[in-house]
mmCIF file of C-alpha atoms in Angstrom:
data_model
loop_
_atom_site.group_PDB
_atom_site.id
_atom_site.type_symbol
_atom_site.label_atom_id
_atom_site.label_comp_id
_atom_site.label_asym_id
_atom_site.label_seq_id
_atom_site.Cartn_x
_atom_site.Cartn_y
_atom_site.Cartn_z
ATOM 1 C CA ASP K 1 13.403 6.648 7.903
ATOM 2 C CA THR K 2 14.578 3.612 10.035
ATOM 3 C CA ALA K 3 11.995 2.991 12.560
ATOM 4 C CA VAL K 4 13.766 0.701 15.009
ATOM 5 C CA SER K 5 17.751 1.016 14.591
ATOM 6 C CA GLN K 6 20.442 -0.949 16.353
ATOM 7 C CA THR K 7 24.112 -0.662 16.155
ATOM 8 C CA PRO K 8 26.352 -2.287 15.480
ATOM 9 C CA LYS K 9 25.093 -4.902 13.148
ATOM 10 C CA TYR K 10 27.888 -7.110 13.625
ATOM 11 C CA LEU K 11 30.261 -7.693 16.703
ATOM 12 C CA VAL K 12 33.282 -10.151 16.785
ATOM 13 C CA THR K 13 34.990 -10.319 20.113
ATOM 14 C CA GLN K 14 36.988 -12.674 22.370
ATOM 15 C CA MET K 15 35.595 -14.368 25.368
ATOM 16 C CA GLY K 16 35.753 -12.551 28.559
ATOM 17 C CA ASN K 17 35.553 -8.958 26.868
ATOM 18 C CA ASP K 18 32.659 -6.585 27.399
ATOM 19 C CA LYS K 19 30.440 -5.246 24.660
ATOM 20 C CA SER K 20 27.270 -2.954 24.201
ATOM 21 C CA ILE K 21 24.617 -2.701 21.490
ATOM 22 C CA LYS K 22 22.541 0.323 21.197
ATOM 23 C CA CYS K 23 18.886 0.619 19.961
ATOM 24 C CA GLU K 24 16.796 3.670 19.001
ATOM 25 C CA GLN K 25 13.020 4.005 17.828
ATOM 26 C CA ASN K 26 11.533 6.951 16.326
ATOM 27 C CA LEU K 27 7.994 5.746 16.388
ATOM 28 C CA GLY K 28 7.161 7.369 19.512
ATOM 29 C CA HIS K 29 6.339 3.927 21.367
ATOM 30 C CA ASP K 30 6.498 3.529 24.966
ATOM 31 C CA THR K 31 7.766 0.058 25.518
ATOM 32 C CA MET K 32 11.059 -1.404 24.145
ATOM 33 C CA TYR K 33 12.495 -4.974 24.225
ATOM 34 C CA TRP K 34 15.446 -7.076 23.772
ATOM 35 C CA TYR K 35 15.169 -10.506 22.384
ATOM 36 C CA LYS K 36 17.897 -12.980 21.689
ATOM 37 C CA GLN K 37 17.644 -15.438 18.679
ATOM 38 C CA ASP K 38 19.723 -18.583 18.722
ATOM 39 C CA SER K 39 21.302 -20.664 16.135
ATOM 40 C CA LYS K 40 18.163 -22.400 15.561
ATOM 41 C CA LYS K 41 16.230 -19.080 15.244
ATOM 42 C CA PHE K 42 14.477 -19.727 18.521
ATOM 43 C CA LEU K 43 13.606 -16.203 19.523
ATOM 44 C CA LYS K 44 13.476 -15.493 23.201
ATOM 45 C CA ILE K 45 12.520 -12.211 25.097
ATOM 46 C CA MET K 46 15.269 -10.907 27.483
ATOM 47 C CA PHE K 47 13.857 -7.665 28.791
ATOM 48 C CA SER K 48 11.326 -5.203 28.072
ATOM 49 C CA TYR K 49 11.132 -1.405 29.374
ATOM 50 C CA ASN K 50 8.214 0.669 29.530
ATOM 51 C CA ASN K 51 8.875 4.271 29.561
ATOM 52 C CA LYS K 52 12.287 3.899 30.873
ATOM 53 C CA GLU K 53 11.066 1.310 33.613
ATOM 54 C CA LEU K 54 12.274 -2.312 33.669
ATOM 55 C CA ILE K 55 9.027 -4.390 33.251
ATOM 56 C CA ILE K 56 10.348 -7.791 32.042
ATOM 57 C CA ASN K 57 13.616 -9.517 33.367
ATOM 58 C CA GLU K 58 13.483 -12.955 32.085
ATOM 59 C CA THR K 59 16.100 -14.819 34.074
ATOM 60 C CA VAL K 60 18.727 -13.449 32.191
ATOM 61 C CA PRO K 61 22.373 -13.715 33.728
ATOM 62 C CA ASN K 62 23.351 -10.316 35.447
ATOM 63 C CA ARG K 63 26.354 -10.123 33.049
ATOM 64 C CA PHE K 64 23.477 -8.549 30.919
ATOM 65 C CA SER K 65 22.518 -5.226 31.720
ATOM 66 C CA PRO K 66 20.108 -3.063 29.759
ATOM 67 C CA LYS K 67 19.759 0.775 30.081
ATOM 68 C CA SER K 68 17.010 3.071 29.018
ATOM 69 C CA PRO K 69 17.995 6.715 29.265
ATOM 70 C CA ASP K 70 14.698 7.645 27.829
ATOM 71 C CA LYS K 71 11.766 6.078 26.129
ATOM 72 C CA ALA K 72 13.258 6.123 22.718
ATOM 73 C CA HIS K 73 16.525 4.299 23.594
ATOM 74 C CA LEU K 74 17.471 1.114 25.066
ATOM 75 C CA ASN K 75 20.757 -0.213 25.129
ATOM 76 C CA LEU K 76 22.367 -3.607 26.189
ATOM 77 C CA HIS K 77 25.594 -4.045 27.949
ATOM 78 C CA ILE K 78 27.138 -7.453 28.220
ATOM 79 C CA ASN K 79 30.028 -8.103 30.716
ATOM 80 C CA SER K 80 32.487 -11.088 30.601
ATOM 81 C CA LEU K 81 31.223 -12.383 27.457
ATOM 82 C CA GLU K 82 30.850 -16.264 26.946
ATOM 83 C CA LEU K 83 30.721 -18.480 24.088
ATOM 84 C CA GLY K 84 27.224 -19.060 24.656
ATOM 85 C CA ASP K 85 26.348 -15.318 24.258
ATOM 86 C CA SER K 86 26.799 -15.757 20.444
ATOM 87 C CA ALA K 87 23.478 -15.089 18.878
ATOM 88 C CA VAL K 88 21.709 -12.402 17.324
ATOM 89 C CA TYR K 89 20.170 -9.945 19.307
ATOM 90 C CA PHE K 90 17.202 -7.907 18.354
ATOM 91 C CA CYS K 91 15.692 -4.749 19.830
ATOM 92 C CA ALA K 92 12.131 -4.026 19.421
ATOM 93 C CA SER K 93 9.281 -1.544 20.496
ATOM 94 C CA SER K 94 5.642 -1.485 20.672
ATOM 95 C CA ARG K 95 3.076 1.264 21.360
ATOM 96 C CA ARG K 96 2.357 0.046 24.872
ATOM 97 C CA GLN K 97 2.814 -2.680 27.565
ATOM 98 C CA GLY K 98 0.019 -4.903 28.490
ATOM 99 C CA SER K 99 -2.015 -6.463 25.673
ATOM 100 C CA THR K 100 0.826 -6.659 23.267
ATOM 101 C CA GLY K 101 0.040 -5.346 19.889
ATOM 102 C CA GLU K 102 2.445 -5.337 16.846
ATOM 103 C CA LEU K 103 6.174 -5.424 17.553
ATOM 104 C CA PHE K 104 8.558 -3.283 15.271
ATOM 105 C CA PHE K 105 11.914 -5.290 15.096
ATOM 106 C CA GLY K 106 15.456 -3.770 14.439
ATOM 107 C CA GLU K 107 17.602 -5.458 11.857
ATOM 108 C CA GLY K 108 19.548 -7.333 14.677
ATOM 109 C CA SER K 109 23.253 -7.446 16.046
ATOM 110 C CA ARG K 110 24.987 -10.523 15.452
ATOM 111 C CA LEU K 111 27.381 -11.229 18.086
ATOM 112 C CA THR K 112 30.102 -13.833 17.791
ATOM 113 C CA VAL K 113 32.110 -14.813 20.871
ATOM 114 C CA LEU K 114 35.272 -16.493 19.962
ATOM 115 C CA SER M 1 8.851 -21.224 28.038
ATOM 116 C CA GLN M 2 7.858 -21.906 24.313
ATOM 117 C CA GLN M 3 4.053 -21.327 23.671
ATOM 118 C CA GLY M 4 3.971 -21.757 19.899
ATOM 119 C CA GLU M 5 4.993 -24.603 18.174
ATOM 120 C CA GLU M 6 5.118 -24.423 14.333
ATOM 121 C CA ASP M 7 4.517 -27.045 11.646
ATOM 122 C CA PRO M 8 6.233 -27.805 9.396
ATOM 123 C CA GLN M 9 9.682 -26.796 10.237
ATOM 124 C CA ALA M 10 10.517 -26.414 6.732
ATOM 125 C CA LEU M 11 8.467 -26.145 3.696
ATOM 126 C CA SER M 12 9.704 -25.997 -0.172
ATOM 127 C CA ILE M 13 7.112 -25.151 -2.801
ATOM 128 C CA GLN M 14 7.317 -23.863 -6.396
ATOM 129 C CA GLU M 15 6.240 -20.354 -7.438
ATOM 130 C CA GLY M 16 2.672 -19.961 -7.886
ATOM 131 C CA GLU M 17 1.615 -22.769 -5.404
ATOM 132 C CA ASN M 18 -0.071 -22.068 -1.938
ATOM 133 C CA ALA M 19 1.968 -22.648 1.284
ATOM 134 C CA THR M 20 0.358 -23.478 4.758
ATOM 135 C CA MET M 21 1.964 -23.055 8.001
ATOM 136 C CA ASN M 22 0.564 -24.128 11.363
ATOM 137 C CA CYS M 23 1.005 -22.975 14.768
ATOM 138 C CA SER M 24 -0.133 -24.758 18.016
ATOM 139 C CA TYR M 25 -0.004 -23.293 21.276
ATOM 140 C CA LYS M 26 -0.743 -24.465 24.787
ATOM 141 C CA THR M 27 -2.567 -21.753 27.053
ATOM 142 C CA SER M 28 -5.448 -19.283 26.309
ATOM 143 C CA ILE M 29 -4.476 -16.211 24.227
ATOM 144 C CA ASN M 30 -5.518 -12.566 23.677
ATOM 145 C CA ASN M 31 -3.958 -12.449 20.147
ATOM 146 C CA LEU M 32 -1.943 -14.486 17.946
ATOM 147 C CA GLN M 33 0.526 -12.813 15.253
ATOM 148 C CA TRP M 34 2.486 -13.626 12.420
ATOM 149 C CA TYR M 35 5.936 -12.419 11.473
ATOM 150 C CA ARG M 36 8.202 -12.791 8.507
ATOM 151 C CA GLN M 37 11.956 -12.860 8.738
ATOM 152 C CA ASN M 38 14.108 -12.728 5.566
ATOM 153 C CA SER M 39 17.404 -14.046 5.830
ATOM 154 C CA GLY M 40 19.856 -11.773 7.832
ATOM 155 C CA ARG M 41 17.083 -9.373 8.736
ATOM 156 C CA GLY M 42 14.725 -8.313 11.530
ATOM 157 C CA LEU M 43 11.040 -9.702 12.038
ATOM 158 C CA VAL M 44 8.470 -7.960 10.231
ATOM 159 C CA HIS M 45 4.989 -8.182 11.321
ATOM 160 C CA LEU M 46 2.330 -9.593 9.039
ATOM 161 C CA ILE M 47 -1.188 -9.958 10.779
ATOM 162 C CA LEU M 48 -2.673 -10.020 14.194
ATOM 163 C CA ILE M 49 -5.720 -12.086 14.831
ATOM 164 C CA ARG M 50 -7.869 -11.668 18.127
ATOM 165 C CA SER M 51 -8.979 -14.545 20.338
ATOM 166 C CA ASN M 52 -12.670 -13.825 19.128
ATOM 167 C CA GLU M 53 -11.851 -13.889 15.281
ATOM 168 C CA ARG M 54 -11.753 -16.752 13.343
ATOM 169 C CA GLU M 55 -10.226 -15.816 10.047
ATOM 170 C CA LYS M 56 -8.574 -12.534 8.669
ATOM 171 C CA HIS M 57 -7.239 -11.724 5.371
ATOM 172 C CA SER M 58 -4.384 -9.418 4.006
ATOM 173 C CA GLY M 59 -3.446 -9.392 0.707
ATOM 174 C CA ARG M 60 -2.321 -12.983 -0.347
ATOM 175 C CA LEU M 61 -2.278 -13.961 3.381
ATOM 176 C CA ARG M 62 -5.059 -15.773 5.054
ATOM 177 C CA VAL M 63 -4.869 -16.537 8.759
ATOM 178 C CA THR M 64 -7.184 -18.837 10.900
ATOM 179 C CA LEU M 65 -7.577 -19.179 14.299
ATOM 180 C CA ASP M 66 -9.119 -22.065 16.278
ATOM 181 C CA THR M 67 -9.225 -21.440 19.923
ATOM 182 C CA SER M 68 -10.911 -24.801 20.508
ATOM 183 C CA LYS M 69 -7.894 -26.527 19.174
ATOM 184 C CA LYS M 70 -5.492 -23.936 20.238
ATOM 185 C CA SER M 71 -4.112 -23.602 16.649
ATOM 186 C CA SER M 72 -3.682 -21.087 13.817
ATOM 187 C CA SER M 73 -2.549 -21.473 10.209
ATOM 188 C CA LEU M 74 -1.200 -18.962 7.912
ATOM 189 C CA LEU M 75 -1.880 -19.489 4.150
ATOM 190 C CA ILE M 76 0.088 -17.558 1.470
ATOM 191 C CA THR M 77 -1.675 -17.849 -1.713
ATOM 192 C CA ALA M 78 0.118 -17.915 -5.216
ATOM 193 C CA SER M 79 3.540 -17.651 -3.599
ATOM 194 C CA ARG M 80 6.429 -15.912 -5.091
ATOM 195 C CA ALA M 81 10.227 -16.366 -4.954
ATOM 196 C CA ALA M 82 10.279 -13.112 -2.727
ATOM 197 C CA ASP M 83 8.101 -14.951 0.116
ATOM 198 C CA THR M 84 10.945 -17.093 0.661
ATOM 199 C CA ALA M 85 11.518 -16.597 4.370
ATOM 200 C CA SER M 86 11.029 -17.825 7.995
ATOM 201 C CA TYR M 87 7.496 -17.268 9.320
ATOM 202 C CA PHE M 88 6.832 -17.305 12.848
ATOM 203 C CA CYS M 89 3.795 -17.194 15.076
ATOM 204 C CA ALA M 90 3.752 -15.423 18.371
ATOM 205 C CA THR M 91 1.204 -15.613 21.149
ATOM 206 C CA ASP M 92 0.094 -12.826 23.569
ATOM 207 C CA GLY M 93 -1.949 -14.169 26.540
ATOM 208 C CA ASP M 94 -3.022 -12.840 30.049
ATOM 209 C CA ASN M 95 -0.827 -15.378 31.614
ATOM 210 C CA GLN M 96 2.169 -14.678 29.662
ATOM 211 C CA GLY M 97 3.351 -11.604 31.809
ATOM 212 C CA GLY M 98 3.124 -9.261 28.994
ATOM 213 C CA LYS M 99 5.321 -11.134 27.002
ATOM 214 C CA LEU M 100 4.950 -12.043 23.191
ATOM 215 C CA ILE M 101 6.064 -15.622 22.930
ATOM 216 C CA PHE M 102 7.238 -16.790 19.620
ATOM 217 C CA GLY M 103 7.241 -20.224 18.021
ATOM 218 C CA GLN M 104 10.409 -21.854 16.561
ATOM 219 C CA GLY M 105 9.392 -20.894 12.966
ATOM 220 C CA THR M 106 8.779 -22.362 9.569
ATOM 221 C CA GLU M 107 11.450 -22.062 7.054
ATOM 222 C CA LEU M 108 9.768 -21.280 3.596
ATOM 223 C CA SER M 109 11.439 -21.777 0.301
ATOM 224 C CA VAL M 110 9.747 -20.719 -2.801
ATOM 225 C CA LYS M 111 11.529 -21.830 -6.005
ATOM 226 C CA PRO M 112 10.912 -19.812 -9.167
#
């Protein structure tokens, strides 16, 4: 059973389009995250949610809108895509916010904006 | 802001050799974690060491932490081709606002 699953694995789209990435975890964790990994493999946190509540919003453009319908799901919608949005987006979860323990990552969604 | 910096950025060794990767960080931490990322895959947690611990082992992995030098090292003994991956350190500290902050990673290549 996949612990953290995200879809789609690949997205290729044109500048200006809108796209969504979905994430689900079946670990019963309270906290979920979105990370962005750039072409140099630098991994930066974008958002975290604890039990559906937004906890961290790391100065991400408001074209990025996360949504957590329940604590097992965290989706990411991106409006008006730009070339610089091309990256791999990782969803992750952990047991609780606060002193961060182990993160469990999904396999990533590679977004290419043309 | 980036907390951990890893060294070297890339490391190439032969199977059977040991691989050592280093991580330095800037501010005080609660714990430091190491992750592995195989090409095209997600990150996988390897080991967590708390600020009051100096050394931790897990199988062929040995992690040390020196809080006075703000540095950690990951040693992989008797490396295998399957250890080929990127390795990241990540820090968790009270002044990080609940964020786990990752270093830029070391790319390890183990040649058979």
